[in-house]
């Protein structure tokens, strides 16, 4: 019985790489824009879809979940917490906070390993 | 000592009285010397008719490395094939949704918005929901729980999620609890671990 050996030996989720990818995606979509009720749906959708596409291009055997919350900037309170039940050696998460003059954006990536 | 190469033959008439006069045999070199191995091998293979082209000396560092790699490969847990292609019990979104909604309602009943309280309440809620979902007993499922609290101050918020997973058995659940001052949102993602 032959075993399938992955070509890369990196163990665990590379959070830095994911961080860079997502930051670039957000900059591309929201950079220099002001909060606009009409476009906000489109922006959140494109941020999430682009991040997902880039993460998949990394070519690793992972399932990804990307969550994005964009809030209009004002005086408000916002709390978020996450609890996960997974394999800590192979799975990981990454959170990116981005803000500009009129909006706050929080993007969260969860990566779950597929055991081949 | 005569070394016979390939195709060497005993001469037909070898006089019997002439025992092969052996010059004083050199002391066989120690096995642990690198070059000695080749010579020892040639001696042992003296009777056979083949060429010893090249003998790889075994007493190299590469042998030690092989041993280490093998041991580390063994250390990684290897599971026997279960031949199971799908989960025993598929994730039922609706029953989990009612349970999560109930937990939210119970814990946030009459709770006023407060900065300090909410920061650890969110963590506590996330852990509580995780325990409740685990109790359902879905085997080989990994769970991700996200809890969000947003204060209602007239601003707009947009939350989007996308995923890449196995559509057949992976699923998600969202539950919302709204009061006058804030909105609590709980997201549960369930992924089957292949």
mmCIF file of C-alpha atoms in Angstrom:
data_model
loop_
_atom_site.group_PDB
_atom_site.id
_atom_site.type_symbol
_atom_site.label_atom_id
_atom_site.label_comp_id
_atom_site.label_asym_id
_atom_site.label_seq_id
_atom_site.Cartn_x
_atom_site.Cartn_y
_atom_site.Cartn_z
ATOM 1 C CA UNK A 1 0.000 0.000 0.000
ATOM 2 C CA UNK A 2 1.568 3.255 -1.044
ATOM 3 C CA UNK A 3 1.273 6.398 0.944
ATOM 4 C CA UNK A 4 0.766 9.785 -0.543
ATOM 5 C CA UNK A 5 3.563 12.090 0.518
ATOM 6 C CA UNK A 6 2.973 15.805 0.407
ATOM 7 C CA UNK A 7 5.616 17.627 -1.511
ATOM 8 C CA UNK A 8 6.066 20.335 1.081
ATOM 9 C CA UNK A 9 7.127 19.494 4.582
ATOM 10 C CA UNK A 10 5.675 22.492 6.330
ATOM 11 C CA UNK A 11 3.646 21.412 9.273
ATOM 12 C CA UNK A 12 0.825 23.584 10.506
ATOM 13 C CA UNK A 13 -0.863 26.598 9.139
ATOM 14 C CA UNK A 14 1.326 29.504 8.054
ATOM 15 C CA UNK A 15 -0.413 32.469 9.620
ATOM 16 C CA UNK A 16 2.010 35.109 8.334
ATOM 17 C CA UNK A 17 1.479 34.183 4.743
ATOM 18 C CA UNK A 18 -2.296 34.274 5.185
ATOM 19 C CA UNK A 19 -2.020 37.611 6.974
ATOM 20 C CA UNK A 20 -0.187 39.172 4.026
ATOM 21 C CA UNK A 21 -2.590 37.771 1.486
ATOM 22 C CA UNK A 22 -5.643 39.081 3.275
ATOM 23 C CA UNK A 23 -4.142 42.493 3.933
ATOM 24 C CA UNK A 24 -3.459 42.871 0.236
ATOM 25 C CA UNK A 25 -7.012 41.885 -0.633
ATOM 26 C CA UNK A 26 -8.535 44.379 1.765
ATOM 27 C CA UNK A 27 -6.232 47.151 0.596
ATOM 28 C CA UNK A 28 -7.211 46.456 -2.947
ATOM 29 C CA UNK A 29 -10.932 46.567 -2.327
ATOM 30 C CA UNK A 30 -11.373 49.143 0.422
ATOM 31 C CA UNK A 31 -8.249 51.216 0.025
ATOM 32 C CA UNK A 32 -9.140 54.865 -0.356
ATOM 33 C CA UNK A 33 -12.886 54.273 -0.260
ATOM 34 C CA UNK A 34 -15.383 55.812 2.099
ATOM 35 C CA UNK A 35 -18.257 53.992 3.660
ATOM 36 C CA UNK A 36 -21.024 53.720 1.120
ATOM 37 C CA UNK A 37 -24.300 51.986 1.831
ATOM 38 C CA UNK A 38 -24.790 50.995 -1.783
ATOM 39 C CA UNK A 39 -21.437 49.359 -2.297
ATOM 40 C CA UNK A 40 -20.869 47.743 1.057
ATOM 41 C CA UNK A 41 -22.442 44.432 0.128
ATOM 42 C CA UNK A 42 -20.345 44.193 -2.975
ATOM 43 C CA UNK A 43 -17.179 45.092 -1.076
ATOM 44 C CA UNK A 44 -17.579 42.516 1.650
ATOM 45 C CA UNK A 45 -18.380 39.872 -0.924
ATOM 46 C CA UNK A 46 -15.369 40.699 -3.044
ATOM 47 C CA UNK A 47 -12.979 40.855 -0.072
ATOM 48 C CA UNK A 48 -14.030 37.433 1.051
ATOM 49 C CA UNK A 49 -14.044 35.873 -2.389
ATOM 50 C CA UNK A 50 -10.660 37.280 -3.351
ATOM 51 C CA UNK A 51 -9.045 36.183 -0.087
ATOM 52 C CA UNK A 52 -10.433 32.728 -0.533
ATOM 53 C CA UNK A 53 -9.192 32.517 -4.115
ATOM 54 C CA UNK A 54 -5.684 33.573 -3.091
ATOM 55 C CA UNK A 55 -5.585 31.179 -0.176
ATOM 56 C CA UNK A 56 -6.567 28.309 -2.401
ATOM 57 C CA UNK A 57 -3.839 29.253 -4.861
ATOM 58 C CA UNK A 58 -1.290 28.430 -2.154
ATOM 59 C CA UNK A 59 -2.014 24.873 -3.075
ATOM 60 C CA UNK A 60 -2.117 23.387 0.391
ATOM 61 C CA UNK A 61 -4.538 20.707 1.463
ATOM 62 C CA UNK A 62 -6.732 22.882 3.643
ATOM 63 C CA UNK A 63 -10.387 23.759 3.959
ATOM 64 C CA UNK A 64 -10.821 27.499 4.487
ATOM 65 C CA UNK A 65 -13.505 29.615 6.159
ATOM 66 C CA UNK A 66 -13.184 33.373 5.722
ATOM 67 C CA UNK A 67 -15.380 35.773 7.697
ATOM 68 C CA UNK A 68 -15.427 39.515 7.139
ATOM 69 C CA UNK A 69 -17.165 42.188 9.197
ATOM 70 C CA UNK A 70 -17.183 45.772 7.952
ATOM 71 C CA UNK A 71 -18.539 48.420 10.302
ATOM 72 C CA UNK A 72 -19.124 52.068 9.801
ATOM 73 C CA UNK A 73 -16.762 53.993 12.011
ATOM 74 C CA UNK A 74 -18.447 55.673 14.927
ATOM 75 C CA UNK A 75 -18.648 55.353 18.664
ATOM 76 C CA UNK A 76 -19.796 51.824 19.198
ATOM 77 C CA UNK A 77 -18.829 48.711 21.060
ATOM 78 C CA UNK A 78 -17.901 45.527 19.313
ATOM 79 C CA UNK A 79 -16.901 42.207 20.870
ATOM 80 C CA UNK A 80 -16.048 39.029 19.083
ATOM 81 C CA UNK A 81 -14.896 35.681 20.408
ATOM 82 C CA UNK A 82 -14.290 32.321 18.826
ATOM 83 C CA UNK A 83 -13.896 28.873 20.240
ATOM 84 C CA UNK A 84 -12.613 26.011 18.136
ATOM 85 C CA UNK A 85 -12.508 22.255 18.417
ATOM 86 C CA UNK A 86 -9.826 20.972 16.063
ATOM 87 C CA UNK A 87 -6.367 19.541 15.716
ATOM 88 C CA UNK A 88 -4.011 22.193 17.030
ATOM 89 C CA UNK A 89 -0.966 20.805 15.245
ATOM 90 C CA UNK A 90 -2.326 21.161 11.740
ATOM 91 C CA UNK A 91 -5.158 23.708 11.902
ATOM 92 C CA UNK A 92 -4.907 27.410 12.517
ATOM 93 C CA UNK A 93 -6.509 30.789 12.348
ATOM 94 C CA UNK A 94 -5.522 34.328 11.421
ATOM 95 C CA UNK A 95 -7.257 37.650 12.091
ATOM 96 C CA UNK A 96 -6.607 40.893 10.259
ATOM 97 C CA UNK A 97 -7.903 44.247 11.482
ATOM 98 C CA UNK A 98 -7.947 47.089 9.032
ATOM 99 C CA UNK A 99 -9.341 50.565 9.372
ATOM 100 C CA UNK A 100 -9.541 53.843 7.599
ATOM 101 C CA UNK A 101 -11.253 57.141 8.239
ATOM 102 C CA UNK A 102 -14.798 55.880 7.836
ATOM 103 C CA UNK A 103 -14.760 52.149 8.347
ATOM 104 C CA UNK A 104 -13.406 49.295 10.386
ATOM 105 C CA UNK A 105 -12.844 45.914 8.851
ATOM 106 C CA UNK A 106 -12.114 42.623 10.607
ATOM 107 C CA UNK A 107 -11.301 39.536 8.562
ATOM 108 C CA UNK A 108 -10.920 36.128 10.128
ATOM 109 C CA UNK A 109 -9.511 33.059 8.397
ATOM 110 C CA UNK A 110 -9.867 29.523 9.719
ATOM 111 C CA UNK A 111 -7.857 26.780 8.025
ATOM 112 C CA UNK A 112 -8.649 23.129 8.676
ATOM 113 C CA UNK A 113 -6.280 20.496 7.385
ATOM 114 C CA UNK A 114 -7.439 17.735 5.133
ATOM 115 C CA UNK A 115 -5.654 14.520 6.001
ATOM 116 C CA UNK A 116 -4.840 12.784 2.763
ATOM 117 C CA UNK B 1 46.784 -14.820 -2.915
ATOM 118 C CA UNK B 2 45.545 -15.162 -6.355
ATOM 119 C CA UNK B 3 42.475 -13.198 -7.181
ATOM 120 C CA UNK B 4 40.366 -14.624 -9.890
ATOM 121 C CA UNK B 5 38.551 -12.187 -12.119
ATOM 122 C CA UNK B 6 35.559 -12.874 -14.269
ATOM 123 C CA UNK B 7 35.936 -15.781 -16.627
ATOM 124 C CA UNK B 8 38.934 -17.086 -14.803
ATOM 125 C CA UNK B 9 39.344 -20.818 -15.090
ATOM 126 C CA UNK B 10 41.373 -23.321 -13.277
ATOM 127 C CA UNK B 11 44.185 -24.405 -15.508
ATOM 128 C CA UNK B 12 43.517 -27.952 -16.591
ATOM 129 C CA UNK B 13 46.685 -29.455 -15.408
ATOM 130 C CA UNK B 14 47.676 -28.144 -12.157
ATOM 131 C CA UNK B 15 50.401 -30.198 -10.677
ATOM 132 C CA UNK B 16 49.266 -31.687 -7.444
ATOM 133 C CA UNK B 17 52.566 -31.344 -5.692
ATOM 134 C CA UNK B 18 52.437 -27.702 -6.060
ATOM 135 C CA UNK B 19 50.322 -26.412 -3.336
ATOM 136 C CA UNK B 20 49.396 -22.879 -3.996
ATOM 137 C CA UNK B 21 52.310 -21.170 -2.400
ATOM 138 C CA UNK B 22 50.816 -18.422 -0.537
ATOM 139 C CA UNK B 23 52.953 -15.543 0.310
ATOM 140 C CA UNK B 24 52.622 -14.511 3.817
ATOM 141 C CA UNK B 25 49.050 -13.373 4.035
ATOM 142 C CA UNK B 26 48.630 -9.837 4.958
ATOM 143 C CA UNK B 27 46.771 -9.307 8.096
ATOM 144 C CA UNK B 28 43.184 -8.675 7.214
ATOM 145 C CA UNK B 29 42.464 -5.081 7.849
ATOM 146 C CA UNK B 30 40.022 -4.145 10.493
ATOM 147 C CA UNK B 31 36.369 -4.107 9.545
ATOM 148 C CA UNK B 32 36.003 -0.599 10.741
ATOM 149 C CA UNK B 33 38.311 0.998 8.277
ATOM 150 C CA UNK B 34 36.519 2.458 5.369
ATOM 151 C CA UNK B 35 38.557 1.083 2.516
ATOM 152 C CA UNK B 36 38.862 -2.276 4.166
ATOM 153 C CA UNK B 37 35.266 -3.179 3.512
ATOM 154 C CA UNK B 38 35.784 -3.281 -0.199
ATOM 155 C CA UNK B 39 38.727 -5.567 0.166
ATOM 156 C CA UNK B 40 36.950 -7.853 2.587
ATOM 157 C CA UNK B 41 34.036 -8.106 0.233
ATOM 158 C CA UNK B 42 36.329 -8.981 -2.600
ATOM 159 C CA UNK B 43 37.915 -11.678 -0.521
ATOM 160 C CA UNK B 44 34.591 -13.194 0.362
ATOM 161 C CA UNK B 45 33.419 -13.080 -3.177
ATOM 162 C CA UNK B 46 36.605 -14.686 -4.375
ATOM 163 C CA UNK B 47 34.970 -17.878 -5.493
ATOM 164 C CA UNK B 48 32.206 -16.272 -7.374
ATOM 165 C CA UNK B 49 32.651 -14.949 -10.831
ATOM 166 C CA UNK B 50 31.553 -11.449 -10.926
ATOM 167 C CA UNK B 51 33.123 -8.093 -10.881
ATOM 168 C CA UNK B 52 33.116 -6.045 -7.811
ATOM 169 C CA UNK B 53 32.782 -2.740 -9.488
ATOM 170 C CA UNK B 54 32.160 -0.530 -6.565
ATOM 171 C CA UNK B 55 31.315 -1.204 -3.035
ATOM 172 C CA UNK B 56 29.650 1.483 -1.105
ATOM 173 C CA UNK B 57 31.272 1.779 2.266
ATOM 174 C CA UNK B 58 28.496 1.459 4.769
ATOM 175 C CA UNK B 59 30.190 3.269 7.589
ATOM 176 C CA UNK B 60 29.093 6.678 6.460
ATOM 177 C CA UNK B 61 27.024 9.340 8.067
ATOM 178 C CA UNK B 62 24.220 8.707 5.617
ATOM 179 C CA UNK B 63 23.343 5.494 7.397
ATOM 180 C CA UNK B 64 22.822 7.348 10.636
ATOM 181 C CA UNK B 65 20.540 9.841 8.907
ATOM 182 C CA UNK B 66 18.419 7.095 7.436
ATOM 183 C CA UNK B 67 17.846 5.732 10.885
ATOM 184 C CA UNK B 68 16.721 9.083 12.217
ATOM 185 C CA UNK B 69 14.284 9.688 9.374
ATOM 186 C CA UNK B 70 12.784 6.271 9.841
ATOM 187 C CA UNK B 71 12.305 6.813 13.536
ATOM 188 C CA UNK B 72 10.670 10.203 13.099
ATOM 189 C CA UNK B 73 8.336 8.775 10.487
ATOM 190 C CA UNK B 74 7.283 6.114 12.930
ATOM 191 C CA UNK B 75 6.657 8.718 15.608
ATOM 192 C CA UNK B 76 3.988 10.366 13.471
ATOM 193 C CA UNK B 77 0.795 8.584 14.293
ATOM 194 C CA UNK B 78 -0.354 6.358 11.517
ATOM 195 C CA UNK B 79 -3.927 5.210 11.582
ATOM 196 C CA UNK B 80 -5.218 2.083 9.976
ATOM 197 C CA UNK B 81 -7.622 2.585 7.130
ATOM 198 C CA UNK B 82 -11.198 2.627 8.281
ATOM 199 C CA UNK B 83 -12.521 2.678 4.695
ATOM 200 C CA UNK B 84 -15.215 5.047 5.805
ATOM 201 C CA UNK B 85 -16.043 7.602 3.168
ATOM 202 C CA UNK B 86 -18.716 9.536 5.053
ATOM 203 C CA UNK B 87 -19.557 10.452 8.635
ATOM 204 C CA UNK B 88 -21.668 8.080 10.680
ATOM 205 C CA UNK B 89 -24.053 10.828 11.641
ATOM 206 C CA UNK B 90 -24.365 13.786 9.357
ATOM 207 C CA UNK B 91 -24.417 17.224 10.910
ATOM 208 C CA UNK B 92 -28.061 18.220 11.445
ATOM 209 C CA UNK B 93 -28.183 21.973 11.208
ATOM 210 C CA UNK B 94 -31.705 22.548 12.462
ATOM 211 C CA UNK B 95 -31.375 20.779 15.804
ATOM 212 C CA UNK B 96 -28.087 22.553 16.516
ATOM 213 C CA UNK B 97 -29.664 25.859 15.589
ATOM 214 C CA UNK B 98 -32.485 25.495 18.111
ATOM 215 C CA UNK B 99 -30.015 24.515 20.800
ATOM 216 C CA UNK B 100 -27.709 27.479 20.135
ATOM 217 C CA UNK B 101 -30.649 29.872 19.986
ATOM 218 C CA UNK B 102 -31.798 28.570 23.332
ATOM 219 C CA UNK B 103 -28.365 29.051 24.900
ATOM 220 C CA UNK B 104 -28.150 32.604 23.619
ATOM 221 C CA UNK B 105 -31.591 33.463 24.898
ATOM 222 C CA UNK B 106 -30.948 31.994 28.335
ATOM 223 C CA UNK B 107 -27.605 33.600 28.937
ATOM 224 C CA UNK B 108 -28.438 37.002 27.502
ATOM 225 C CA UNK B 109 -31.833 37.471 29.069
ATOM 226 C CA UNK B 110 -31.939 40.897 30.688
ATOM 227 C CA UNK B 111 -28.220 41.434 30.288
ATOM 228 C CA UNK B 112 -27.448 45.066 29.706
ATOM 229 C CA UNK B 113 -24.620 46.131 27.462
ATOM 230 C CA UNK B 114 -21.454 46.628 29.435
ATOM 231 C CA UNK B 115 -17.949 46.771 28.030
ATOM 232 C CA UNK B 116 -16.085 44.773 30.623
ATOM 233 C CA UNK B 117 -18.768 42.194 31.174
ATOM 234 C CA UNK B 118 -19.185 41.519 27.503
ATOM 235 C CA UNK B 119 -15.540 40.936 26.735
ATOM 236 C CA UNK B 120 -15.391 37.843 28.910
ATOM 237 C CA UNK B 121 -19.036 36.961 28.395
ATOM 238 C CA UNK B 122 -18.314 36.495 24.712
ATOM 239 C CA UNK B 123 -15.540 34.007 25.468
ATOM 240 C CA UNK B 124 -17.693 32.211 27.998
ATOM 241 C CA UNK B 125 -20.573 31.956 25.575
ATOM 242 C CA UNK B 126 -18.285 30.631 22.863
ATOM 243 C CA UNK B 127 -17.018 27.890 25.172
ATOM 244 C CA UNK B 128 -20.508 27.041 26.331
ATOM 245 C CA UNK B 129 -21.814 26.726 22.800
ATOM 246 C CA UNK B 130 -18.815 24.577 21.881
ATOM 247 C CA UNK B 131 -19.562 22.193 24.752
ATOM 248 C CA UNK B 132 -23.212 21.988 23.774
ATOM 249 C CA UNK B 133 -22.380 21.223 20.160
ATOM 250 C CA UNK B 134 -19.885 18.556 21.213
ATOM 251 C CA UNK B 135 -22.610 16.924 23.289
ATOM 252 C CA UNK B 136 -24.579 16.235 20.155
ATOM 253 C CA UNK B 137 -22.043 13.531 19.467
ATOM 254 C CA UNK B 138 -21.075 14.060 15.852
ATOM 255 C CA UNK B 139 -18.037 11.870 15.335
ATOM 256 C CA UNK B 140 -14.948 13.139 13.496
ATOM 257 C CA UNK B 141 -16.327 16.650 13.202
ATOM 258 C CA UNK B 142 -14.272 19.751 13.876
ATOM 259 C CA UNK B 143 -16.160 22.795 15.139
ATOM 260 C CA UNK B 144 -15.558 26.519 14.932
ATOM 261 C CA UNK B 145 -17.760 28.799 17.013
ATOM 262 C CA UNK B 146 -17.802 32.540 16.492
ATOM 263 C CA UNK B 147 -19.682 34.880 18.798
ATOM 264 C CA UNK B 148 -20.149 38.553 17.923
ATOM 265 C CA UNK B 149 -21.642 41.325 20.028
ATOM 266 C CA UNK B 150 -22.476 44.581 18.301
ATOM 267 C CA UNK B 151 -23.735 47.592 20.165
ATOM 268 C CA UNK B 152 -26.600 49.347 18.521
ATOM 269 C CA UNK B 153 -25.661 52.975 18.107
ATOM 270 C CA UNK B 154 -27.061 53.699 14.698
ATOM 271 C CA UNK B 155 -24.080 52.505 12.692
ATOM 272 C CA UNK B 156 -24.314 49.933 9.969
ATOM 273 C CA UNK B 157 -22.502 46.634 9.999
ATOM 274 C CA UNK B 158 -22.029 44.094 7.269
ATOM 275 C CA UNK B 159 -20.846 40.546 7.963
ATOM 276 C CA UNK B 160 -19.954 38.131 5.182
ATOM 277 C CA UNK B 161 -18.505 34.629 5.212
ATOM 278 C CA UNK B 162 -17.255 32.389 2.474
ATOM 279 C CA UNK B 163 -15.750 28.943 2.676
ATOM 280 C CA UNK B 164 -14.143 26.126 0.808
ATOM 281 C CA UNK B 165 -15.194 22.800 2.192
ATOM 282 C CA UNK B 166 -16.892 19.572 1.363
ATOM 283 C CA UNK B 167 -20.481 20.506 0.592
ATOM 284 C CA UNK B 168 -21.723 17.006 1.288
ATOM 285 C CA UNK B 169 -21.087 16.899 5.037
ATOM 286 C CA UNK B 170 -19.861 20.326 6.144
ATOM 287 C CA UNK B 171 -22.384 22.862 7.260
ATOM 288 C CA UNK B 172 -22.969 25.969 9.310
ATOM 289 C CA UNK B 173 -25.540 27.428 11.687
ATOM 290 C CA UNK B 174 -26.285 31.037 12.630
ATOM 291 C CA UNK B 175 -28.298 32.223 15.615
ATOM 292 C CA UNK B 176 -29.162 35.795 16.499
ATOM 293 C CA UNK B 177 -30.354 37.374 19.697
ATOM 294 C CA UNK B 178 -31.447 40.970 19.481
ATOM 295 C CA UNK B 179 -32.233 43.403 22.294
ATOM 296 C CA UNK B 180 -32.685 47.138 22.383
ATOM 297 C CA UNK B 181 -29.076 47.957 23.052
ATOM 298 C CA UNK B 182 -27.140 45.268 21.234
ATOM 299 C CA UNK B 183 -27.233 42.327 18.865
ATOM 300 C CA UNK B 184 -25.606 38.998 19.626
ATOM 301 C CA UNK B 185 -24.709 36.736 16.727
ATOM 302 C CA UNK B 186 -23.434 33.184 17.050
ATOM 303 C CA UNK B 187 -21.977 31.259 14.111
ATOM 304 C CA UNK B 188 -21.233 27.561 14.254
ATOM 305 C CA UNK B 189 -19.236 25.851 11.491
ATOM 306 C CA UNK B 190 -18.980 22.083 11.432
ATOM 307 C CA UNK B 191 -16.350 20.428 9.238
ATOM 308 C CA UNK B 192 -15.918 16.712 8.766
ATOM 309 C CA UNK B 193 -12.368 15.579 9.346
ATOM 310 C CA UNK B 194 -11.496 13.205 6.527
#
